[in-house]
XYZ file of C-alpha atoms in Angstrom:
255
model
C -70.336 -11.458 131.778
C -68.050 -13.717 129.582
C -67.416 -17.029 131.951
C -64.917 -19.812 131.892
C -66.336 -23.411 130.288
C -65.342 -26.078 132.960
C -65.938 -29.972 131.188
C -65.874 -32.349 134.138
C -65.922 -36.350 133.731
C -65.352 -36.766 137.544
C -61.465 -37.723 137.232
C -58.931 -36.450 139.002
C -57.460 -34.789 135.879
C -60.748 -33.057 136.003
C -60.464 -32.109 139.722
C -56.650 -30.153 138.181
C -58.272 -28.227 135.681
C -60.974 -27.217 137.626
C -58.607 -25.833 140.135
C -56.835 -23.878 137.692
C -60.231 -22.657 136.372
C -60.981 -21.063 139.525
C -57.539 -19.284 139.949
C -58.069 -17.690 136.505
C -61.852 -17.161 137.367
C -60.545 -15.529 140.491
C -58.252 -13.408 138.620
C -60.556 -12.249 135.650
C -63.559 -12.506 138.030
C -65.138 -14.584 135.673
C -67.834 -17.135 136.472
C -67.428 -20.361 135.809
C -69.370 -23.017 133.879
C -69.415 -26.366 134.836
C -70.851 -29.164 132.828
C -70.725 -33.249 132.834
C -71.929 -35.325 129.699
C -74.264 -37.677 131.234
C -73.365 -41.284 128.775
C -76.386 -43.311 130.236
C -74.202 -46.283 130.215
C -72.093 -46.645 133.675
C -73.456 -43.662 135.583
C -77.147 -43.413 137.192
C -78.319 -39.589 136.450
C -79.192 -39.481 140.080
C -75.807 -39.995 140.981
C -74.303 -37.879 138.319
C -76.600 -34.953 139.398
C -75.252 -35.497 142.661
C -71.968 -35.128 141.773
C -72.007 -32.579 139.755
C -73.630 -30.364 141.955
C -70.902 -31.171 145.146
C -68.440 -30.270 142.488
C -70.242 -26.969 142.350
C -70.823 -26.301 145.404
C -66.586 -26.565 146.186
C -65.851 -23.929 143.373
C -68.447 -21.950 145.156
C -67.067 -22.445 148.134
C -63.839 -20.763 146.896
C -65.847 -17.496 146.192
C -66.235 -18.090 142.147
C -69.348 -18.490 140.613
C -70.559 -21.685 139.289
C -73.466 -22.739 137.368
C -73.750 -26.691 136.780
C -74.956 -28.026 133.685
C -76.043 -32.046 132.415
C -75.857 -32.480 129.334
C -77.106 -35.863 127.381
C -75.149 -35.371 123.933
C -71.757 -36.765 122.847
C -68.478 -34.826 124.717
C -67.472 -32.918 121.389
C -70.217 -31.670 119.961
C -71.753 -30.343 123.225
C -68.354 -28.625 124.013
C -68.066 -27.511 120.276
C -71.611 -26.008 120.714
C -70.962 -24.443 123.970
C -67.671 -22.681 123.221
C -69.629 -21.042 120.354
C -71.625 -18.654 122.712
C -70.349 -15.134 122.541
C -69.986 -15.573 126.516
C -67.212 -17.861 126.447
C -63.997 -16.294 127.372
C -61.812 -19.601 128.207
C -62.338 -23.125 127.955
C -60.398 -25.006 130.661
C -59.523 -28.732 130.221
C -57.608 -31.389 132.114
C -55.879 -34.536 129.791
C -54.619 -37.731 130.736
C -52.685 -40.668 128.820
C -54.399 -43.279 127.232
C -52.623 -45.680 124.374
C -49.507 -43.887 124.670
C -50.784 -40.636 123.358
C -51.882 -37.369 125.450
C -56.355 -37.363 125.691
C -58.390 -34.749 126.940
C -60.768 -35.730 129.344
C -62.909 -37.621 126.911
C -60.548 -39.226 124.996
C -60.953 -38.863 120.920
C -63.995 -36.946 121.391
C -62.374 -34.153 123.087
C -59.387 -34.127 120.722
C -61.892 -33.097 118.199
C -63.292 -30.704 120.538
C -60.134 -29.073 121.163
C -59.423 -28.951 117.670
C -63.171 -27.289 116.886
C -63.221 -25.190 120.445
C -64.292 -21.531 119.313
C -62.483 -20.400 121.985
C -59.023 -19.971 123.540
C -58.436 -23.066 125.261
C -56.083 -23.851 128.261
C -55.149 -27.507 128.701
C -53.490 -28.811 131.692
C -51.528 -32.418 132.006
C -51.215 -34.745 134.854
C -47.743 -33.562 135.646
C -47.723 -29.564 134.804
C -47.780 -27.209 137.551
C -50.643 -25.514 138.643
C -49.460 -21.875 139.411
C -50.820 -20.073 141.768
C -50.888 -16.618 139.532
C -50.051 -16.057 135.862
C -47.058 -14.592 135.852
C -44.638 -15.582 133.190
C -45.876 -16.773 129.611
C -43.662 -18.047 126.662
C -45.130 -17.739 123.539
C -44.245 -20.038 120.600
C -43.323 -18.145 117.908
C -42.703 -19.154 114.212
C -43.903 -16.232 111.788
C -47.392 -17.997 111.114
C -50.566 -16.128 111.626
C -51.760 -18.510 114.171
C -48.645 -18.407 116.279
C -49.024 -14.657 116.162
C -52.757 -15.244 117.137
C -51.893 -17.231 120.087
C -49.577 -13.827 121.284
C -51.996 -11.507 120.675
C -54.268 -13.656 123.076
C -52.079 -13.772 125.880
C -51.523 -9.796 125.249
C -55.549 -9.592 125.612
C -55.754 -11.320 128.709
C -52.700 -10.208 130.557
C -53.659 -7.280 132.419
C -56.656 -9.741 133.647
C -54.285 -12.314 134.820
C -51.413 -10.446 136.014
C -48.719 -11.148 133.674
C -45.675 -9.412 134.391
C -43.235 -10.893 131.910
C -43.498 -12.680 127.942
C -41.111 -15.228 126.806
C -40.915 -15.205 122.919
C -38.907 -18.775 121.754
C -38.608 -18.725 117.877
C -36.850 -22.169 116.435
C -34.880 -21.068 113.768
C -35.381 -24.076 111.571
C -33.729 -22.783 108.138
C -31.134 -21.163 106.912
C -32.256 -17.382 106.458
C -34.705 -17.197 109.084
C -35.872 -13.761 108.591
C -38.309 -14.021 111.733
C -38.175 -10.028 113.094
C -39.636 -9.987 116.672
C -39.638 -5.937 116.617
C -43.153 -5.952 116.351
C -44.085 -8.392 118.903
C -41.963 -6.333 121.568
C -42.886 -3.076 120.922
C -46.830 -4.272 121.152
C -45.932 -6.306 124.721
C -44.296 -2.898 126.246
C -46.995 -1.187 124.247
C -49.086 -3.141 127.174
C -46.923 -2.458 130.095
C -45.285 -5.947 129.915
C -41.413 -7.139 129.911
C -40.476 -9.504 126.732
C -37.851 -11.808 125.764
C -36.542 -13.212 122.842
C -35.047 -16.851 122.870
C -33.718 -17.712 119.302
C -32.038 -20.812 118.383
C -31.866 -23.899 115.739
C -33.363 -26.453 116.079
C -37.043 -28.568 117.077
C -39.531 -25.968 118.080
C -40.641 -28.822 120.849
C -37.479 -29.051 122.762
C -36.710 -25.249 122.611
C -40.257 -24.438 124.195
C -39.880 -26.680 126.917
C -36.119 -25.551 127.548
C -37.518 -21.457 127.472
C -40.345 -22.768 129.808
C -38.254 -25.028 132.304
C -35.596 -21.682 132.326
C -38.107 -19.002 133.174
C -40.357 -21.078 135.240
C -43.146 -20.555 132.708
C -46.326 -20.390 134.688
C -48.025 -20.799 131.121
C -47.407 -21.808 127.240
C -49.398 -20.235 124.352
C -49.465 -21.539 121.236
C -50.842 -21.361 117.822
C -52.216 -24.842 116.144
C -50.106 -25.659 113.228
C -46.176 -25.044 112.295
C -44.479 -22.567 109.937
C -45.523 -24.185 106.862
C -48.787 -22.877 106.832
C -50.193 -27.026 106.050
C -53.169 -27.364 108.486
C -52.586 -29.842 111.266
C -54.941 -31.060 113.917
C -54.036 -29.833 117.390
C -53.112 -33.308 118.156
C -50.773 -33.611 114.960
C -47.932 -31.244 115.787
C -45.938 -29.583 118.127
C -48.993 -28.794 120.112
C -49.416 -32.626 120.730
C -46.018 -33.208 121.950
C -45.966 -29.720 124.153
C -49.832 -30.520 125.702
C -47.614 -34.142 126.574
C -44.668 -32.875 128.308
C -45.505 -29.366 129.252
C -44.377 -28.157 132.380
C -47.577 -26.038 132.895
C -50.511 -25.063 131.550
C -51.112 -24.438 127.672
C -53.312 -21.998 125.380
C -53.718 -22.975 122.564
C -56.181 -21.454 119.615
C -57.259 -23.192 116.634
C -57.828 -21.159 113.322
């Protein structure tokens, strides 16, 4: 059974996205898999075992399944390896600010993990949301294979979650836009879900958060670089700024 990759470093941002990893777990009825990066500097591996293991214990205590795992290698390539099993279906990951700019849970380490994740991955800030079902999404469309990626994801793993209702926003950014969201709404009714279009000029950034503030977006999918088809790191475009100030949780998938 495919099961939901759960990095913990202890912090309270930690503590958020393991909550939301056992409301999806509960949803998909997934297991979960929880794992700490044991540094050997600051933390005894006693303790650390300890820890982890309470930690374990609480998502068990919820009725998901949870298998603990220490790990002594650096945050990014341990997640990078882990994400590459074919059992992975989601990899779940609080951030938290640090020098002004949005950090997963390991700082720069797990910015490259993100970036290198083989898997979906669903990032949750310190102020977004946790919802207690999945039922709204908006998707972030802009006519590049990756942003249709990220929609064909969130089509996959709808019936799972419950989504009722899709949100496409599409920035118009130039003149002669030629973006046709046919398609993309006749596969979401294709799958027994309700779309919308929201079109306008403008940022991309400020008309995803104004779609997801409208519709009370339980989640935001997105693809991990813009229209002009330039490769950007997930933490060098509108993904960067959207992880920041998102209202809820994000998806994001590298390609």
């Amino acid at each position: 059974m495919k099961h939901i990759l759960v990095p913990t470093d202890f912090s309270p941002d930690s503590e958020r996205a393991i909550l939301l990893a056992c409301i999806l777990a509960k949803a998909l009825s997934a297991p979960i898999r929880l794992f700490h990066v044991f540094s050997g500097r600051d933390e005894p591996l006693c303790e650390s075992n300890r820890t982890l293991e309470a930690e374990a214990e609480n998502i068990r205590a919820q009725g998901v399944t949870c298998r603990p795992l220490l790990a002594e290698l650096m945050p990014n390539t341990r997640i990078a390896n882990e994400t590459e099993s074919a059992d992975v279906r989601l990899l779940v990951m609080g951030t938290h600010a640090r020098h002004g700019l949005q950090r997963a849970v390991w700082g720069s380490f797990t910015e490259r993990a993100l970036r290198e994740a083989a898997c979906p991955v669903i990032s949750v800030n310190p102020q977004a949301r946790i919802p207690e079902e999945v039922r709204v999404v908006v998707v972030g469309m802009d006519g590049s294979k990756l942003a249709e990626a990220a929609f064909e994801e969130v089509v996959r793993v709808a019936p799972g979650l419950g989504v009722r209702r899709l949100v496409l926003a599409h920035a118009a950014e130039e003149e002669g836009d030629n973006f046709s969201a046919s398609r993309w709404i006749s596969v979401a009714r294709e799958a027994g879900l309700e779309v919308e279009v929201e079109t306008d000029r403008g940022a991309p950034l400020e008309l995803i958060l104004r779609v997801a503030a409208k519709h009370g977006a339980d989640l935001i999918a997105l693809g991990t670089h813009g229209r002009s088809g330039v490769r950007r790191s997930l933490f060098g475009s509108v993904a960067e700024a959207v992880l920041r100030r998102a209202p809820c949780p994000v998806l994001t998938r590298r390609g």
